[in-house]
Amino acid sequence: MSAASPTDETTVQGIAASPGIAYGQAFLYLQSDVEVPNYQVDAAKRLEEVGRFERGLLTTRQQIAKIQAEVAKNLGPEEALIFDAHLLVLEDQALIAETIREFESTHLNIETCFNKVSQRYVQAFSEIDDEYLRERAGDIRDVAQRVLQNLLGQAENSLSRLVDQRIVVANDISPSDSASIDRSAALAIVTDSGSRTSHAVIVARSMKVPAVVGVRDLTTRLKANDWVLVDGYDGLVILNPSESTLFRYGKIQAAKKSLESRLLEANREPAITLDGEKVAIMANIEKVDEIRLVQDYSAEGVGLFRTEYLYLNSARMPSEGEQFVAYKTVAEALAPHPVVIRTLDLGGDKPMASNPALFPKESNPFMGFRAIRFCLENPGIFKDQLRAILLASAFGNVKLMYPMISGREELARANAVLAECKAELRAKGQAFDEHMAVGAMIEIPSAAVTADVLAQDCDFFSVGTNDLIQYLLAIDRVNDRIAHLYEPAHPAVIRTLKQIVDEARKQKISVSVCGEMAADPVFVPLLLGLGVDCLSMTPPQIPAVKYAIRSMAMGDARRLAAEALRMTSPKAILAMCEDFYRSRTNADPEAG
Ligand code: PEP
Ligand code: MG
């Protein structure tokens, strides 16, 4: 294995998608659209043409079910869920009926008709202003290509030819492509397109190989077998790396490996500071199948169940019964640990695109018809969810919280609807936990300012720093242009957190933080020093946070917070938190 001369080296920046470093030769995979012939079908053959379409759909369904079973076996049930979306496309009556209507009016071959209709769907989905739904366009495209391949009798794609240890460099990798990858042969995955939530990323993470996505036109600049180094920590792809780059990366890899093994070791131990204070570490989840992750990372329950994902994924509102099954499954699996179920936070960056009548386009969605505002205007939908949560409370340690509470009256209105639901269940003799704790998310400045009154009506607070920072600093959390101004270490944020904690203390209620700030080990000492009792985060962040907690003394964290409260510069506060973190853990703040 020889390295190139320094002059050949080129570095390309992409999006870090799965951690790790890999070095090897490129295996180029270019996904291209199937070429579709276009011809008229004779009157005598038209019935047979529709039959051919139905057989093509059936074969595709069978193939996808087979891939799904393989993925479930190799990667686990969560990854296999990707294919449910594909099977749904194949069962979409509107898509099938439109194709047949197109055929009946044009009498063009069924491939042409299906291609035209599915492209219309892809176009419609890719224009939706929601990342999750936009990515469903990819599902439709992937399935449509597979149907066309089957109708035209074409063979499987070339990814199945990957046998040697190679770095897969592709323009895109669809879920069915990923199923063709031999897991022992892929050293890393790099794609031109994609975001952090694309399927290639999910697959790379579950294969535990490094991945970088969004490298734009890399496949056009690279030849098969070129030497490539992939840095999945910083999202870099280095073509023809020099000896000195390889040497540098060898050292980085050794340091990362040692940090990772220290983190995993710390994860087996409880989250206790050096001076003996215990901190509750909980998980943020979005789907029922994340229960396994919560358990694998030893979280002490769920601090935030973002229930809107049950809705976003479906074309209609899930029924009370469907929701009950989901909540009960999580509550039972994790009992006696608590599961904090947050009522619907649809709207904002999460409109339900399949239901545009309920979510008309708004010019300022984050300040618009969102979360509890939507629920109070749609009592039928709200009550279905509240009853489902209440019924699940009979099966575990369930707590309920409302998102986007802005003040006492709104909280009272939500609680009045909850009281109605309780009365209905009592009248029907249905069991629920009469003492189920009810809390509010504190994520709107008006709630933070009136935390003293809200604390009188709540059993707990959970601070949503993602929104709280957005609203306090007037920084749209999804706008890249102002992302550098989104500063968790801003004195306004720290003073507000302090006020929330102080008011909660006076009423003897607990405070957790479930925004991303809780998942950043650099800010963990500050939050705990301010008096936060519990931190909730996506499970893979838990080892790094626990390691930070086990490396610090709470007394020092309190002094850090007191000093931060005296300071005025966000940059200086951040630097102080980074120094504190570095001095306790010997880790690079960027590596956590
Ligand atoms: C938050 O705002 O910090 C939060 C946890 O909720 P979401 O990110 O779902 O708005
Ligand atoms: Mg929020």
Coordinates of N, CA and C in Angstrom, one line a residue, residues 160-265:
S160 N -23.4 -5.2 -5.7 CA -23.3 -6.5 -5.2 C -21.9 -7.1 -5.7
R161 N -21.2 -6.4 -6.6 CA -19.9 -6.9 -7.0 C -18.8 -6.4 -6.1
L162 N -19.1 -5.7 -5.0 CA -18.1 -5.3 -4.1 C -17.7 -6.5 -3.3
V163 N -16.4 -6.9 -3.4 CA -16.0 -8.1 -2.7 C -14.7 -7.7 -1.8
D164 N -13.8 -7.0 -2.4 CA -12.6 -6.7 -1.6 C -12.9 -5.6 -0.6
Q165 N -12.0 -5.4 0.3 CA -12.2 -4.3 1.2 C -12.0 -2.9 0.5
R166 N -13.0 -2.2 0.4 CA -13.0 -0.9 -0.4 C -13.8 0.2 0.3
I167 N -13.5 1.4 -0.1 CA -14.3 2.5 0.3 C -15.4 2.8 -0.7
V168 N -16.6 2.6 -0.4 CA -17.7 2.8 -1.3 C -17.9 4.3 -1.6
V169 N -17.7 4.7 -2.8 CA -18.0 6.2 -3.1 C -19.1 6.2 -4.2
A170 N -20.2 6.7 -3.8 CA -21.4 6.7 -4.6 C -22.1 8.0 -4.8
N171 N -22.8 8.2 -5.9 CA -23.5 9.5 -6.0 C -24.7 9.5 -5.0
D172 N -25.3 8.3 -4.8 CA -26.3 8.1 -3.8 C -26.4 6.7 -3.4
I173 N -26.9 6.4 -2.3 CA -27.1 5.0 -1.9 C -28.5 4.8 -1.4
S174 N -29.4 4.1 -2.1 CA -30.7 4.0 -1.7 C -30.8 2.8 -0.7
P175 N -31.9 2.7 0.1 CA -32.0 1.5 1.0 C -31.8 0.2 0.3
S176 N -32.4 0.0 -0.9 CA -32.2 -1.3 -1.5 C -30.8 -1.5 -2.0
D177 N -30.1 -0.4 -2.4 CA -28.7 -0.5 -2.7 C -27.9 -1.0 -1.5
S178 N -28.2 -0.4 -0.4 CA -27.4 -0.7 0.8 C -27.6 -2.1 1.2
A179 N -28.7 -2.7 0.9 CA -28.9 -4.1 1.2 C -28.0 -5.0 0.4
S180 N -27.5 -4.5 -0.8 CA -26.6 -5.3 -1.6 C -25.2 -5.2 -1.2
I181 N -24.8 -4.3 -0.3 CA -23.4 -4.1 0.1 C -23.0 -5.3 1.0
D182 N -21.9 -5.9 0.7 CA -21.3 -6.9 1.6 C -20.7 -6.2 2.7
R183 N -21.2 -6.4 3.9 CA -20.8 -5.7 5.1 C -19.3 -5.9 5.5
S184 N -18.8 -7.0 5.1 CA -17.4 -7.2 5.5 C -16.5 -6.6 4.5
A185 N -17.0 -6.1 3.4 CA -16.1 -5.6 2.3 C -16.1 -4.0 2.3
A186 N -17.1 -3.4 2.9 CA -17.1 -1.9 2.9 C -16.3 -1.3 4.1
L187 N -15.3 -0.6 3.8 CA -14.5 0.1 4.8 C -15.1 1.4 5.3
A188 N -15.8 2.0 4.4 CA -16.4 3.3 4.7 C -17.4 3.6 3.5
I189 N -18.3 4.6 3.8 CA -19.2 5.0 2.8 C -19.1 6.5 2.6
V190 N -19.1 6.9 1.3 CA -19.0 8.3 1.0 C -20.1 8.6 -0.1
T191 N -20.9 9.6 0.0 CA -21.9 9.8 -1.0 C -21.9 11.3 -1.4
D192 N -22.1 11.5 -2.7 CA -22.2 12.9 -3.2 C -23.4 13.6 -2.6
S193 N -24.5 12.9 -2.5 CA -25.7 13.6 -2.0 C -25.9 13.2 -0.5
G194 N -27.0 13.7 0.1 CA -27.4 13.2 1.4 C -27.2 14.2 2.5
S195 N -28.0 14.0 3.6 CA -27.9 14.8 4.8 C -27.6 13.8 5.9
R196 N -27.6 14.4 7.1 CA -27.3 13.5 8.3 C -28.4 12.5 8.5
T197 N -29.6 12.7 7.9 CA -30.6 11.7 8.2 C -30.9 10.8 7.0
S198 N -30.0 10.8 6.0 CA -30.3 10.0 4.8 C -30.0 8.5 5.1
H199 N -30.6 7.7 4.3 CA -30.5 6.2 4.5 C -29.1 5.7 4.5
A200 N -28.2 6.3 3.7 CA -26.8 5.8 3.7 C -26.2 6.0 5.0
V201 N -26.6 7.0 5.7 CA -26.1 7.3 7.1 C -26.5 6.3 8.1
I202 N -27.8 6.0 8.0 CA -28.4 5.0 9.0 C -27.7 3.7 8.8
V203 N -27.5 3.3 7.5 CA -26.9 2.0 7.2 C -25.4 2.0 7.7
A204 N -24.7 3.1 7.4 CA -23.3 3.2 7.8 C -23.1 3.1 9.3
R205 N -24.0 3.8 10.0 CA -23.9 3.8 11.4 C -24.1 2.4 12.0
S206 N -25.1 1.7 11.4 CA -25.4 0.4 12.0 C -24.4 -0.6 11.6
M207 N -23.7 -0.3 10.4 CA -22.6 -1.2 10.0 C -21.3 -0.8 10.8
K208 N -21.4 0.3 11.6 CA -20.3 0.8 12.3 C -19.1 1.1 11.4
V209 N -19.3 1.6 10.2 CA -18.2 2.1 9.4 C -18.3 3.6 9.2
P210 N -17.2 4.3 9.1 CA -17.2 5.7 8.9 C -18.0 6.1 7.7
A211 N -18.6 7.3 7.7 CA -19.3 7.8 6.5 C -19.3 9.3 6.5
V212 N -19.1 9.8 5.2 CA -19.2 11.2 5.0 C -20.2 11.4 3.8
V213 N -21.2 12.2 4.0 CA -22.2 12.4 2.9 C -22.1 13.9 2.4
G214 N -22.8 14.2 1.3 CA -22.9 15.6 0.9 C -21.6 16.1 0.3
V215 N -20.8 15.2 -0.4 CA -19.5 15.7 -0.9 C -19.7 16.2 -2.4
R216 N -20.9 16.5 -2.7 CA -21.3 17.0 -4.0 C -20.9 16.2 -5.2
D217 N -19.8 16.7 -5.9 CA -19.5 16.0 -7.2 C -18.3 15.1 -7.1
L218 N -18.0 14.5 -5.9 CA -16.8 13.8 -5.7 C -16.7 12.6 -6.7
T219 N -17.8 12.0 -7.0 CA -17.7 10.8 -7.9 C -17.2 11.2 -9.3
T220 N -17.4 12.4 -9.7 CA -16.9 12.8 -11.0 C -15.4 13.1 -11.0
R221 N -14.8 13.3 -9.8 CA -13.4 13.7 -9.7 C -12.5 12.5 -9.3
L222 N -13.2 11.4 -9.2 CA -12.4 10.2 -8.6 C -12.5 9.1 -9.6
K223 N -11.4 8.3 -9.7 CA -11.4 7.1 -10.5 C -11.5 5.9 -9.6
A224 N -12.0 4.8 -10.2 CA -12.1 3.5 -9.4 C -10.7 3.2 -9.0
N225 N -10.5 2.7 -7.8 CA -9.2 2.3 -7.2 C -8.3 3.4 -6.7
D226 N -8.7 4.7 -6.9 CA -7.9 5.8 -6.3 C -7.9 5.5 -4.8
W227 N -6.8 6.0 -4.1 CA -6.6 5.9 -2.7 C -7.3 7.0 -2.0
V228 N -8.1 6.7 -1.0 CA -9.0 7.7 -0.3 C -8.9 7.5 1.2
L229 N -8.8 8.6 1.9 CA -8.9 8.5 3.4 C -10.2 9.2 3.8
V230 N -11.0 8.5 4.6 CA -12.3 9.1 5.1 C -12.2 9.4 6.5
D231 N -12.5 10.7 6.9 CA -12.5 11.1 8.3 C -14.0 11.4 8.6
G232 N -14.6 10.4 9.2 CA -16.0 10.5 9.6 C -16.3 11.3 10.8
Y233 N -15.2 11.8 11.5 CA -15.4 12.7 12.6 C -15.7 14.1 12.1
D234 N -14.8 14.5 11.2 CA -14.9 15.9 10.8 C -15.5 16.1 9.4
G235 N -16.0 14.9 8.8 CA -16.7 15.0 7.5 C -15.7 15.3 6.4
L236 N -14.5 14.8 6.4 CA -13.5 15.1 5.4 C -13.2 13.8 4.6
V237 N -13.0 14.0 3.2 CA -12.5 13.0 2.4 C -11.2 13.4 1.8
I238 N -10.2 12.7 1.9 CA -8.9 13.1 1.4 C -8.5 12.2 0.3
L239 N -8.4 12.7 -0.9 CA -8.0 11.9 -2.1 C -6.5 11.9 -2.1
N240 N -5.9 10.7 -2.4 CA -4.5 10.5 -2.5 C -3.7 11.1 -1.3
P241 N -4.0 10.7 -0.1 CA -3.3 11.3 1.0 C -1.8 11.1 1.0
S242 N -1.1 12.1 1.5 CA 0.4 12.0 1.5 C 0.8 11.2 2.7
E243 N 2.1 10.8 2.8 CA 2.6 10.0 3.9 C 2.3 10.8 5.2
S244 N 2.6 12.1 5.2 CA 2.5 12.9 6.4 C 1.0 12.9 6.9
T245 N 0.1 13.0 5.9 CA -1.4 13.0 6.3 C -1.7 11.6 7.0
L246 N -1.2 10.6 6.3 CA -1.5 9.2 6.9 C -0.9 9.1 8.3
F247 N 0.2 9.6 8.5 CA 0.9 9.6 9.8 C 0.0 10.3 10.8
R248 N -0.4 11.5 10.4 CA -1.2 12.4 11.3 C -2.5 11.7 11.7
Y249 N -3.1 11.1 10.7 CA -4.4 10.4 10.9 C -4.2 9.1 11.8
G250 N -3.1 8.5 11.6 CA -2.8 7.3 12.5 C -2.8 7.7 13.9
K251 N -2.2 8.9 14.2 CA -2.2 9.4 15.6 C -3.6 9.8 16.1
I252 N -4.3 10.5 15.2 CA -5.7 10.9 15.6 C -6.5 9.6 15.9
Q253 N -6.4 8.6 15.0 CA -7.2 7.4 15.2 C -6.9 6.7 16.5
A254 N -5.6 6.7 16.9 CA -5.2 6.1 18.2 C -5.8 6.9 19.3
A255 N -5.8 8.2 19.2 CA -6.3 9.1 20.3 C -7.8 8.9 20.4
K256 N -8.5 8.8 19.3 CA -10.0 8.7 19.3 C -10.4 7.3 19.9
K257 N -9.6 6.3 19.5 CA -9.9 5.0 20.0 C -9.8 4.9 21.5
S258 N -8.7 5.6 22.0 CA -8.5 5.5 23.5 C -9.7 6.3 24.2
L259 N -10.1 7.5 23.6 CA -11.2 8.2 24.2 C -12.5 7.4 24.2
E260 N -12.7 6.7 23.0 CA -13.9 5.9 22.9 C -14.0 4.8 23.9
S261 N -12.8 4.2 24.1 CA -12.8 3.1 25.1 C -13.0 3.6 26.5
R262 N -12.5 4.8 26.8 CA -12.7 5.3 28.1 C -14.2 5.7 28.3
L263 N -14.8 6.2 27.2 CA -16.2 6.6 27.3 C -17.1 5.4 27.5
L264 N -16.8 4.3 26.8 CA -17.6 3.1 26.9 C -17.5 2.5 28.3
E265 N -16.3 2.6 28.9 CA -16.0 2.0 30.2 C -16.9 2.9 31.2

